[in-house]
Amino acid sequence: MKTLNFFLNGIAMLMLLGCGGGGGGPVNPPPPPPAAPVISAIAPDNGAFNTLVTIQGSNFSAVAGDHAVKFNGVAAKVITAAAAQLTVEVPKGAGTGPVTVTLRGQTATGPVFNYTYTITVSTVAGGVKGLEDGPAATAKFSGPNGVAVDAQGNIYVSDHYNDLIRKITPAGMVSTLAGSTAGFADGTGAAAKFRKPCGMCIDPQGNLYVTDAGNHMIRKVSPAGVVSRLAGNVVEGYEDGPGLNAKFFSPEHICIDKQGNLYVAENNNYKVRKINTAGVVSTVAGSTWGYQDGAALSAKFYSPRGVAIDQEGNIYVSDYFNQKIRKISAAGVVTTVAGSTMGYQDGTGAGVQFEGPRGMVIDAKGNIYIVEDRINTVRVMTPAGVVTTLSGNPRSANPYGLVDGPAKDARWRTPSDICLDAQGNMYVADFNNSAIRKITFE
C-alpha cells in the first residue's frame, strides 16, 4: 500500500510541474483591442436624401452590416464597405450635423454634412369649387379658409362659403363634421350653423376653436361635432369681459398657447384679443386703425389677419394692410419685425416687402411660415428675421393656379391659412383653388 501511495504522489508531482503550477512560468498576454474607426473626410458634404456619400478613413470593416452610420443622429444605410472607405446613403430628414461611424462599440465623429431639404407641394383634397364629401380626390370645397390638424393626422377645414366645418382623415376621406345652412345655432353636427367661418386652431384634447366671422364670435367644436359658443355675440361690436358678454367685429384667425389661452386677430376692430381658460376676453394689443409700434394698448394695426405664438409667449401678427409682420412681446411691447411698403421682396427687416400676409404658423425652431393671399406665396421668416420665399413666384409669367410639384414651381390661388403636423408637414387652405394643399419636407 505504501508503494502505491508513493507512486501516485510521484505522478501528481510530475503533473503539477508539467502544468507550470507554482513554477512562475510566463502567462500569455490578452490580445490588443481592435483599433477604433477613424473618419478623415466625407464627399460630398452636402445634398438631399438618397445622396451617396463616400466616407474616407481607416479601421473600418469589410462587412457593411458591421457599421452603424448616422447623419446628425439619423441612421443611414451602408451600401459598400472596405477597410479605408464606406459608401452610405443619406437618410430622409437628416438635417445638418456631424457624420458618425460606430464599429465594435467604438464611435468616430467626422465632418458636418449639410442637408438639403426636398420641398414638395401636393394636393390633399379638393380643387373644384362645390360641396361634396367622400374620397379626397373627388371631394369639393368652396373657399377653404382655415386649417388645423390633430395628433392623429386628421385635417380640419373651415369651409367658408359652404358655412361648414369639414374633416379629412389620414385615409383620405372627407366628411362634414358640423354645420348646415348659413346662420347661427349651437348643436351637434348638422344641427349647428355657422356664418362664414374663418380661422381655426386645435387643443391637445382635439377640440377645435373657430372664428365664426359672420356671426362675430368664437365657437368651440368637440371631436364629436358638438358646437357651442365660447365668446362673442351675433351683434358686432367691441367689448371685453366674460365670453358670452364680449363682442367682436369680424374675427379672422386664431391660435392657442401651451396654457390653453386663445388669441384672436380681429380684422375690423384692429386689435388682438385674448380668451383665457376661464372664458374671459381681454385686449392684448391695438387701439385705433393705423400703424404705430410701442406699448401694446397704444399700438396701431390695420386689419390684423393672422396670429401665432412662440414658446416664449411672444405673439406674431400679420398686419394685412400695413404689409408687415408685427411682434407683441410677453412684456406687452409691439415692434415691427419685417415688412415695409407693399410689394414682393425677400430680405431682412425693413428690406422685406409683403403683399397680403395672412395665416401664419411657427415651427419648433422658431421659424414663421406666412401665406400671402394677394401674391400667392408661402414665405418663411427665420428667428433672425430673414425672409425668403418657400413656394410660389409672383414674378413668373403664370404667378397663380393649381400646380403641384417642387415648392419653387408650385402655384397657389389666394392661400389663406397654414398649419403644421407632428412630422413637420404643412397644410395650406388654398382659398380660391378650393383645395387643401400639403408641403412636405424630406
Tab-separated table of C-alpha atoms in Angstrom:
chain	number	residue	atom	x	y	z
A	1	MET	CA	0.000	0.000	0.000
A	2	LYS	CA	2.825	2.408	0.816
A	3	THR	CA	4.382	1.641	-2.547
A	4	LEU	CA	1.122	2.538	-4.335
A	5	ASN	CA	0.785	5.837	-2.459
A	6	PHE	CA	4.373	6.756	-3.272
A	7	PHE	CA	3.751	6.000	-6.932
A	8	LEU	CA	0.547	8.148	-7.069
A	9	ASN	CA	2.213	11.074	-5.286
A	10	GLY	CA	5.019	10.982	-7.801
A	11	ILE	CA	2.629	11.133	-10.723
A	12	ALA	CA	0.799	14.079	-9.131
A	13	MET	CA	4.091	15.950	-8.658
A	14	LEU	CA	5.020	15.383	-12.289
A	15	MET	CA	1.624	16.653	-13.434
A	16	LEU	CA	1.935	19.765	-11.286
A	17	LEU	CA	5.357	20.565	-12.652
A	18	GLY	CA	4.165	19.931	-16.207
A	19	CYS	CA	1.327	22.464	-15.817
A	20	GLY	CA	3.677	25.098	-14.534
A	21	GLY	CA	1.813	25.229	-11.232
A	22	GLY	CA	3.880	27.009	-8.704
A	23	GLY	CA	6.719	27.295	-11.169
A	24	GLY	CA	6.241	31.059	-12.009
A	25	GLY	CA	6.322	30.456	-15.785
A	26	PRO	CA	5.259	33.153	-18.358
A	27	VAL	CA	1.498	33.915	-18.944
A	28	ASN	CA	0.312	34.817	-22.466
A	29	PRO	CA	-0.999	38.496	-22.552
A	30	PRO	CA	-4.567	39.183	-23.810
A	31	PRO	CA	-4.862	40.252	-27.472
A	32	PRO	CA	-4.868	44.043	-28.092
A	33	PRO	CA	-8.298	45.719	-28.533
A	34	PRO	CA	-9.337	46.394	-32.143
A	35	ALA	CA	-8.324	49.800	-33.449
A	36	ALA	CA	-11.037	52.432	-33.285
A	37	PRO	CA	-12.559	53.629	-36.591
A	38	VAL	CA	-11.299	56.973	-37.899
A	39	ILE	CA	-13.095	59.377	-40.290
A	40	SER	CA	-10.769	61.601	-42.299
A	41	ALA	CA	-13.141	63.075	-44.911
A	42	ILE	CA	-16.603	62.867	-46.466
A	43	ALA	CA	-17.605	63.691	-50.030
A	44	PRO	CA	-19.863	65.315	-50.929
A	45	ASP	CA	-20.518	67.216	-47.724
A	46	ASN	CA	-23.989	68.387	-48.761
A	47	GLY	CA	-27.074	67.079	-50.559
A	48	ALA	CA	-30.625	65.767	-50.278
A	49	PHE	CA	-31.868	62.356	-49.129
A	50	ASN	CA	-30.621	59.374	-51.168
A	51	THR	CA	-27.363	61.205	-51.956
A	52	LEU	CA	-24.450	58.729	-51.925
A	53	VAL	CA	-21.650	59.882	-49.644
A	54	THR	CA	-18.142	58.413	-49.519
A	55	ILE	CA	-16.603	58.290	-46.037
A	56	GLN	CA	-12.796	58.068	-46.126
A	57	GLY	CA	-10.918	56.834	-43.093
A	58	SER	CA	-9.328	53.782	-41.525
A	59	ASN	CA	-10.015	50.756	-39.359
A	60	PHE	CA	-13.384	50.069	-40.964
A	61	SER	CA	-14.740	46.560	-41.512
A	62	ALA	CA	-15.144	44.965	-44.923
A	63	VAL	CA	-18.671	43.932	-43.900
A	64	ALA	CA	-21.232	46.714	-44.486
A	65	GLY	CA	-23.584	45.460	-41.777
A	66	ASP	CA	-20.925	45.793	-39.074
A	67	HIS	CA	-21.193	49.606	-39.152
A	68	ALA	CA	-23.796	51.955	-37.662
A	69	VAL	CA	-23.557	55.229	-39.608
A	70	LYS	CA	-25.577	58.289	-38.663
A	71	PHE	CA	-26.082	61.743	-40.174
A	72	ASN	CA	-26.928	64.223	-37.439
A	73	GLY	CA	-28.094	61.267	-35.329
A	74	VAL	CA	-30.316	59.769	-38.067
A	75	ALA	CA	-29.415	56.230	-39.139
A	76	ALA	CA	-28.084	55.842	-42.697
A	77	LYS	CA	-27.813	52.799	-44.954
A	78	VAL	CA	-24.287	51.482	-45.641
A	79	ILE	CA	-24.035	50.424	-49.294
A	80	THR	CA	-20.417	49.237	-49.545
A	81	ALA	CA	-17.582	48.793	-47.053
A	82	ALA	CA	-13.812	48.420	-47.113
A	83	ALA	CA	-11.050	48.976	-44.562
A	84	ALA	CA	-10.495	52.600	-45.620
A	85	GLN	CA	-13.793	53.605	-47.235
A	86	LEU	CA	-17.563	53.381	-46.766
A	87	THR	CA	-20.315	54.354	-49.189
A	88	VAL	CA	-23.553	55.374	-47.481
A	89	GLU	CA	-26.958	56.753	-48.460
A	90	VAL	CA	-28.192	59.974	-46.841
A	91	PRO	CA	-31.409	59.300	-44.867
A	92	LYS	CA	-34.592	61.369	-45.175
A	93	GLY	CA	-34.919	64.349	-42.887
A	94	ALA	CA	-31.387	64.070	-41.562
A	95	GLY	CA	-30.891	67.770	-41.095
A	96	THR	CA	-27.463	69.327	-40.795
A	97	GLY	CA	-24.961	67.795	-38.367
A	98	PRO	CA	-21.900	65.569	-37.979
A	99	VAL	CA	-21.449	62.140	-39.545
A	100	THR	CA	-20.615	59.324	-37.106
A	101	VAL	CA	-19.469	55.730	-37.605
A	102	THR	CA	-19.838	53.174	-34.802
A	103	LEU	CA	-17.964	49.880	-35.121
A	104	ARG	CA	-17.188	47.242	-32.456
A	105	GLY	CA	-18.566	49.541	-29.763
A	106	GLN	CA	-16.328	52.483	-30.711
A	107	THR	CA	-17.577	55.681	-32.390
A	108	ALA	CA	-15.746	58.084	-34.709
A	109	THR	CA	-17.138	61.561	-35.356
A	110	GLY	CA	-16.448	63.164	-38.719
A	111	PRO	CA	-17.217	66.416	-40.558
A	112	VAL	CA	-20.655	68.061	-40.726
A	113	PHE	CA	-22.967	67.087	-43.578
A	114	ASN	CA	-25.192	69.951	-44.765
A	115	TYR	CA	-28.601	68.523	-45.566
A	116	THR	CA	-30.661	69.964	-48.415
A	117	TYR	CA	-34.397	69.542	-47.901
A	118	THR	CA	-36.518	68.470	-50.834
A	119	ILE	CA	-39.707	70.526	-50.544
A	120	THR	CA	-42.734	69.300	-52.475
A	121	VAL	CA	-46.296	70.606	-52.812
A	122	SER	CA	-49.221	68.230	-53.382
A	123	THR	CA	-52.999	68.465	-53.277
A	124	VAL	CA	-54.598	66.561	-50.394
A	125	ALA	CA	-58.248	67.187	-51.246
A	126	GLY	CA	-60.461	69.361	-53.402
A	127	GLY	CA	-59.557	71.506	-56.372
A	128	VAL	CA	-63.057	72.087	-57.760
A	129	LYS	CA	-65.487	74.531	-56.161
A	130	GLY	CA	-68.622	72.943	-54.731
A	131	LEU	CA	-69.819	70.788	-51.872
A	132	GLU	CA	-69.159	67.076	-51.857
A	133	ASP	CA	-67.998	64.629	-49.210
A	134	GLY	CA	-66.279	61.315	-49.957
A	135	PRO	CA	-62.835	60.383	-51.292
A	136	ALA	CA	-60.394	63.290	-51.210
A	137	ALA	CA	-59.810	63.138	-54.975
A	138	THR	CA	-63.467	63.911	-55.731
A	139	ALA	CA	-64.415	65.972	-52.650
A	140	LYS	CA	-65.347	69.608	-53.152
A	141	PHE	CA	-64.929	72.731	-51.035
A	142	SER	CA	-65.950	76.347	-51.539
A	143	GLY	CA	-63.370	78.750	-50.176
A	144	PRO	CA	-61.477	76.777	-47.509
A	145	ASN	CA	-60.312	79.492	-45.140
A	146	GLY	CA	-58.845	77.900	-42.009
A	147	VAL	CA	-56.982	74.643	-41.463
A	148	ALA	CA	-55.841	72.649	-38.427
A	149	VAL	CA	-54.512	69.129	-37.867
A	150	ASP	CA	-54.842	66.894	-34.813
A	151	ALA	CA	-52.393	64.433	-33.240
A	152	GLN	CA	-53.873	61.555	-35.261
A	153	GLY	CA	-53.316	63.350	-38.569
A	154	ASN	CA	-56.931	64.326	-39.221
A	155	ILE	CA	-57.175	67.648	-41.055
A	156	TYR	CA	-59.985	70.083	-40.264
A	157	VAL	CA	-61.128	72.806	-42.637
A	158	SER	CA	-63.389	75.825	-42.189
A	159	ASP	CA	-65.295	75.770	-45.482
A	160	HIS	CA	-66.076	79.476	-45.711
A	161	TYR	CA	-68.716	79.742	-48.424
A	162	ASN	CA	-70.328	76.421	-47.525
A	163	ASP	CA	-70.598	77.530	-43.867
A	164	LEU	CA	-69.292	74.160	-42.700
A	165	ILE	CA	-66.504	72.509	-40.724
A	166	ARG	CA	-65.071	69.621	-42.744
A	167	LYS	CA	-62.748	66.745	-41.797
A	168	ILE	CA	-60.191	64.852	-43.883
A	169	THR	CA	-58.960	61.560	-42.399
A	170	PRO	CA	-55.409	60.218	-42.923
A	171	ALA	CA	-57.017	57.650	-45.260
A	172	GLY	CA	-58.258	60.500	-47.465
A	173	MET	CA	-61.977	60.509	-46.689
A	174	VAL	CA	-63.744	63.876	-46.446
A	175	SER	CA	-66.824	64.360	-44.262
A	176	THR	CA	-68.799	67.232	-42.758
A	177	LEU	CA	-68.172	67.441	-39.023
A	178	ALA	CA	-70.515	70.337	-38.219
A	179	GLY	CA	-72.726	72.920	-39.865
A	180	SER	CA	-75.570	73.059	-42.376
A	181	THR	CA	-77.012	76.246	-43.841
A	182	ALA	CA	-75.743	79.747	-43.032
A	183	GLY	CA	-76.898	81.147	-39.711
A	184	PHE	CA	-76.274	80.754	-36.016
A	185	ALA	CA	-77.170	77.704	-33.980
A	186	ASP	CA	-75.336	75.591	-31.452
A	187	GLY	CA	-75.825	71.838	-31.522
A	188	THR	CA	-74.332	68.661	-32.873
A	189	GLY	CA	-73.319	68.067	-36.471
A	190	ALA	CA	-75.891	69.304	-38.986
A	191	ALA	CA	-77.966	70.915	-36.211
A	192	ALA	CA	-75.270	73.591	-35.824
A	193	LYS	CA	-74.988	76.647	-38.055
A	194	PHE	CA	-72.072	78.930	-38.945
A	195	ARG	CA	-71.837	82.090	-40.999
A	196	LYS	CA	-68.568	82.420	-42.940
A	197	PRO	CA	-66.186	80.543	-40.617
A	198	CYS	CA	-62.561	81.673	-40.945
A	199	GLY	CA	-59.587	80.654	-38.818
A	200	MET	CA	-59.251	77.641	-36.588
A	201	CYS	CA	-56.890	76.017	-34.100
A	202	ILE	CA	-56.970	72.831	-32.053
A	203	ASP	CA	-56.165	71.941	-28.447
A	204	PRO	CA	-54.439	68.756	-27.189
A	205	GLN	CA	-57.847	67.172	-26.491
A	206	GLY	CA	-58.894	67.590	-30.118
A	207	ASN	CA	-61.334	70.464	-29.574
A	208	LEU	CA	-61.487	72.958	-32.429
A	209	TYR	CA	-61.818	76.702	-31.936
A	210	VAL	CA	-63.289	78.524	-34.920
A	211	THR	CA	-63.593	82.227	-35.666
A	212	ASP	CA	-67.161	82.498	-36.935
A	213	ALA	CA	-66.568	85.810	-38.698
A	214	GLY	CA	-70.095	86.394	-39.991
A	215	ASN	CA	-71.540	85.801	-36.527
A	216	HIS	CA	-68.757	87.840	-34.810
A	217	MET	CA	-67.968	85.096	-32.344
A	218	ILE	CA	-65.624	82.280	-31.388
A	219	ARG	CA	-67.131	78.788	-31.495
A	220	LYS	CA	-65.926	75.514	-29.990
A	221	VAL	CA	-66.341	72.205	-31.833
A	222	SER	CA	-65.711	68.970	-29.934
A	223	PRO	CA	-64.208	65.896	-31.653
A	224	ALA	CA	-67.766	64.514	-31.785
A	225	GLY	CA	-69.003	67.606	-33.646
A	226	VAL	CA	-70.761	69.306	-30.727
A	227	VAL	CA	-70.742	73.065	-31.380
A	228	SER	CA	-71.024	75.674	-28.637
A	229	ARG	CA	-70.458	79.414	-28.353
A	230	LEU	CA	-67.286	80.307	-26.476
A	231	ALA	CA	-67.224	84.074	-26.821
A	232	GLY	CA	-68.899	86.843	-28.735
A	233	ASN	CA	-72.342	87.753	-29.921
A	234	VAL	CA	-74.147	87.785	-33.243
A	235	VAL	CA	-74.127	91.572	-32.902
A	236	GLU	CA	-70.815	93.123	-33.965
A	237	GLY	CA	-69.008	95.428	-31.578
A	238	TYR	CA	-66.104	95.761	-29.202
A	239	GLU	CA	-66.398	94.736	-25.577
A	240	ASP	CA	-64.139	92.820	-23.210
A	241	GLY	CA	-65.344	90.712	-20.300
A	242	PRO	CA	-66.932	87.292	-19.782
A	243	GLY	CA	-67.027	85.405	-23.057
A	244	LEU	CA	-70.749	85.361	-23.700
A	245	ASN	CA	-70.995	89.107	-22.992
A	246	ALA	CA	-67.941	90.064	-25.047
A	247	LYS	CA	-68.217	91.471	-28.563
A	248	PHE	CA	-66.041	91.027	-31.654
A	249	PHE	CA	-66.108	92.523	-35.136
A	250	SER	CA	-65.116	90.064	-37.888
A	251	PRO	CA	-62.560	87.919	-36.043
A	252	GLU	CA	-60.164	86.358	-38.563
A	253	HIS	CA	-57.561	83.860	-37.379
A	254	ILE	CA	-56.887	82.273	-34.012
A	255	CYS	CA	-54.118	80.400	-32.178
A	256	ILE	CA	-53.650	78.694	-28.821
A	257	ASP	CA	-50.757	78.815	-26.362
A	258	LYS	CA	-49.414	75.957	-24.246
A	259	GLN	CA	-51.562	77.044	-21.272
A	260	GLY	CA	-54.740	76.865	-23.354
A	261	ASN	CA	-55.307	80.617	-23.811
A	262	LEU	CA	-56.649	81.685	-27.210
A	263	TYR	CA	-55.515	84.699	-29.234
A	264	VAL	CA	-57.663	86.236	-31.946
A	265	ALA	CA	-56.652	88.558	-34.788
A	266	GLU	CA	-59.624	90.860	-35.066
A	267	ASN	CA	-59.895	92.338	-38.508
A	268	ASN	CA	-62.325	95.239	-38.128
A	269	ASN	CA	-61.563	96.229	-34.534
A	270	TYR	CA	-57.831	96.412	-35.424
A	271	LYS	CA	-56.900	94.505	-32.285
A	272	VAL	CA	-55.512	91.260	-30.914
A	273	ARG	CA	-57.799	89.796	-28.261
A	274	LYS	CA	-57.247	87.050	-25.705
A	275	ILE	CA	-59.692	84.478	-24.318
A	276	ASN	CA	-58.300	82.919	-21.172
A	277	THR	CA	-59.086	79.414	-19.932
A	278	ALA	CA	-61.944	80.827	-17.805
A	279	GLY	CA	-63.527	82.265	-20.953
A	280	VAL	CA	-62.808	85.906	-20.153
A	281	VAL	CA	-61.985	88.175	-23.099
A	282	SER	CA	-59.387	90.946	-22.887
A	283	THR	CA	-57.494	93.148	-25.324
A	284	VAL	CA	-53.821	92.249	-25.739
A	285	ALA	CA	-52.821	94.950	-28.226
A	286	GLY	CA	-54.246	97.566	-30.550
A	287	SER	CA	-56.221	100.780	-30.369
A	288	THR	CA	-57.499	102.592	-33.475
A	289	TRP	CA	-56.538	101.707	-37.039
A	290	GLY	CA	-53.166	102.870	-38.309
A	291	TYR	CA	-49.549	101.939	-37.860
A	292	GLN	CA	-47.691	102.507	-34.622
A	293	ASP	CA	-45.269	100.440	-32.556
A	294	GLY	CA	-44.816	100.800	-28.813
A	295	ALA	CA	-46.845	99.922	-25.737
A	296	ALA	CA	-49.348	97.246	-26.725
A	297	LEU	CA	-52.576	99.080	-25.922
A	298	SER	CA	-51.365	102.245	-27.677
A	299	ALA	CA	-50.068	100.422	-30.748
A	300	LYS	CA	-51.971	100.557	-34.021
A	301	PHE	CA	-52.745	97.857	-36.572
A	302	TYR	CA	-54.543	97.982	-39.894
A	303	SER	CA	-56.557	94.792	-40.321
A	304	PRO	CA	-54.644	92.105	-38.412
A	305	ARG	CA	-55.435	88.787	-40.102
A	306	GLY	CA	-53.033	86.076	-38.871
A	307	VAL	CA	-51.742	85.315	-35.392
A	308	ALA	CA	-49.261	82.829	-33.910
A	309	ILE	CA	-47.467	82.455	-30.573
A	310	ASP	CA	-43.986	81.109	-29.848
A	311	GLN	CA	-42.671	79.071	-26.925
A	312	GLU	CA	-41.631	82.218	-25.036
A	313	GLY	CA	-45.081	83.786	-25.236
A	314	ASN	CA	-44.327	86.313	-27.968
A	315	ILE	CA	-47.292	86.861	-30.293
A	316	TYR	CA	-46.749	87.446	-34.013
A	317	VAL	CA	-49.366	89.191	-36.117
A	318	SER	CA	-49.719	89.519	-39.879
A	319	ASP	CA	-50.780	93.149	-40.250
A	320	TYR	CA	-52.560	92.813	-43.578
A	321	PHE	CA	-52.928	96.342	-44.960
A	322	ASN	CA	-49.744	97.581	-43.315
A	323	GLN	CA	-47.902	94.741	-45.152
A	324	LYS	CA	-45.891	93.868	-42.064
A	325	ILE	CA	-45.243	91.168	-39.506
A	326	ARG	CA	-45.538	92.617	-36.022
A	327	LYS	CA	-44.469	91.171	-32.689
A	328	ILE	CA	-46.147	91.612	-29.312
A	329	SER	CA	-43.613	90.706	-26.659
A	330	ALA	CA	-44.553	88.914	-23.466
A	331	ALA	CA	-43.871	92.258	-21.746
A	332	GLY	CA	-46.523	93.972	-23.881
A	333	VAL	CA	-44.431	95.910	-26.409
A	334	VAL	CA	-45.241	95.930	-30.121
A	335	THR	CA	-42.440	96.048	-32.701
A	336	THR	CA	-42.231	95.503	-36.450
A	337	VAL	CA	-40.016	92.535	-37.279
A	338	ALA	CA	-40.362	92.507	-41.079
A	339	GLY	CA	-42.021	94.437	-43.866
A	340	SER	CA	-42.172	97.939	-45.271
A	341	THR	CA	-44.234	99.050	-48.282
A	342	MET	CA	-46.456	96.848	-50.416
A	343	GLY	CA	-44.611	94.659	-52.898
A	344	TYR	CA	-42.585	91.495	-53.169
A	345	GLN	CA	-39.050	91.378	-51.846
A	346	ASP	CA	-37.183	88.877	-49.711
A	347	GLY	CA	-34.606	90.120	-47.223
A	348	THR	CA	-34.393	91.227	-43.607
A	349	GLY	CA	-36.459	93.635	-41.532
A	350	ALA	CA	-37.476	96.797	-43.370
A	351	GLY	CA	-35.874	95.449	-46.547
A	352	VAL	CA	-38.760	92.978	-46.903
A	353	GLN	CA	-41.945	93.621	-48.850
A	354	PHE	CA	-45.206	91.719	-48.403
A	355	GLU	CA	-48.499	91.919	-50.224
A	356	GLY	CA	-51.353	90.449	-48.256
A	357	PRO	CA	-49.766	88.482	-45.376
A	358	ARG	CA	-52.440	86.359	-43.774
A	359	GLY	CA	-52.338	82.975	-41.969
A	360	MET	CA	-49.163	82.014	-40.152
A	361	VAL	CA	-47.636	79.223	-38.068
A	362	ILE	CA	-44.422	78.824	-36.022
A	363	ASP	CA	-42.337	75.637	-36.004
A	364	ALA	CA	-40.323	74.183	-33.133
A	365	LYS	CA	-37.214	76.090	-34.208
A	366	GLY	CA	-38.979	79.448	-34.212
A	367	ASN	CA	-39.324	79.797	-37.982
A	368	ILE	CA	-42.536	81.559	-39.008
A	369	TYR	CA	-44.363	80.449	-42.155
A	370	ILE	CA	-46.682	83.028	-43.708
A	371	VAL	CA	-49.138	82.739	-46.596
A	372	GLU	CA	-49.830	85.784	-48.767
A	373	ASP	CA	-53.205	85.796	-50.441
A	374	ARG	CA	-52.587	88.689	-52.830
A	375	ILE	CA	-49.396	87.391	-54.456
A	376	ASN	CA	-49.950	83.664	-53.901
A	377	THR	CA	-46.834	82.757	-51.951
A	378	VAL	CA	-45.695	80.904	-48.874
A	379	ARG	CA	-42.882	82.795	-47.171
A	380	VAL	CA	-40.681	81.818	-44.230
A	381	MET	CA	-39.045	84.108	-41.664
A	382	THR	CA	-36.192	82.826	-39.510
A	383	PRO	CA	-35.792	83.812	-35.826
A	384	ALA	CA	-33.167	86.294	-37.056
A	385	GLY	CA	-35.815	87.996	-39.212
A	386	VAL	CA	-34.567	86.787	-42.609
A	387	VAL	CA	-37.499	86.313	-45.007
A	388	THR	CA	-37.333	84.021	-48.050
A	389	THR	CA	-39.888	82.552	-50.427
A	390	LEU	CA	-40.672	78.912	-49.780
A	391	SER	CA	-43.191	78.440	-52.570
A	392	GLY	CA	-44.771	80.463	-55.361
A	393	ASN	CA	-43.353	83.108	-57.671
A	394	PRO	CA	-45.213	86.406	-58.166
A	395	ARG	CA	-42.728	87.452	-60.850
A	396	SER	CA	-43.320	84.475	-63.125
A	397	ALA	CA	-45.383	84.619	-66.311
A	398	ASN	CA	-48.013	82.436	-64.559
A	399	PRO	CA	-47.997	83.594	-60.930
A	400	TYR	CA	-51.109	81.734	-59.758
A	401	GLY	CA	-53.012	78.498	-60.342
A	402	LEU	CA	-53.231	74.966	-59.021
A	403	VAL	CA	-49.819	73.462	-59.763
A	404	ASP	CA	-48.187	70.780	-57.616
A	405	GLY	CA	-44.539	69.688	-57.637
A	406	PRO	CA	-41.297	71.198	-56.333
A	407	ALA	CA	-42.134	74.070	-53.988
A	408	LYS	CA	-40.485	76.731	-56.147
A	409	ASP	CA	-42.535	75.659	-59.158
A	410	ALA	CA	-45.848	75.173	-57.348
A	411	ARG	CA	-48.629	77.713	-57.799
A	412	TRP	CA	-51.373	78.889	-55.469
A	413	ARG	CA	-54.576	80.931	-55.725
A	414	THR	CA	-55.251	83.059	-52.643
A	415	PRO	CA	-53.829	80.865	-49.844
A	416	SER	CA	-55.423	81.930	-46.569
A	417	ASP	CA	-54.140	79.758	-43.723
A	418	ILE	CA	-51.387	77.283	-42.832
A	419	CYS	CA	-50.728	74.725	-40.085
A	420	LEU	CA	-48.147	72.097	-39.096
A	421	ASP	CA	-48.467	68.440	-38.176
A	422	ALA	CA	-46.294	66.475	-35.743
A	423	GLN	CA	-43.966	65.349	-38.544
A	424	GLY	CA	-43.316	68.890	-39.778
A	425	ASN	CA	-45.550	68.685	-42.848
A	426	MET	CA	-47.598	71.794	-43.609
A	427	TYR	CA	-51.190	72.079	-44.767
A	428	VAL	CA	-52.499	75.138	-46.559
A	429	ALA	CA	-56.084	76.275	-47.099
A	430	ASP	CA	-55.871	77.341	-50.761
A	431	PHE	CA	-58.960	79.537	-50.803
A	432	ASN	CA	-59.719	80.237	-54.463
A	433	ASN	CA	-58.455	76.866	-55.632
A	434	SER	CA	-60.975	75.342	-53.190
A	435	ALA	CA	-58.238	72.889	-52.236
A	436	ILE	CA	-56.240	71.704	-49.258
A	437	ARG	CA	-52.570	71.506	-50.184
A	438	LYS	CA	-49.639	69.855	-48.416
A	439	ILE	CA	-45.994	70.956	-48.213
A	440	THR	CA	-43.649	68.054	-47.471
A	441	PHE	CA	-40.054	68.414	-46.279
A	442	GLU	CA	-37.861	65.379	-46.969
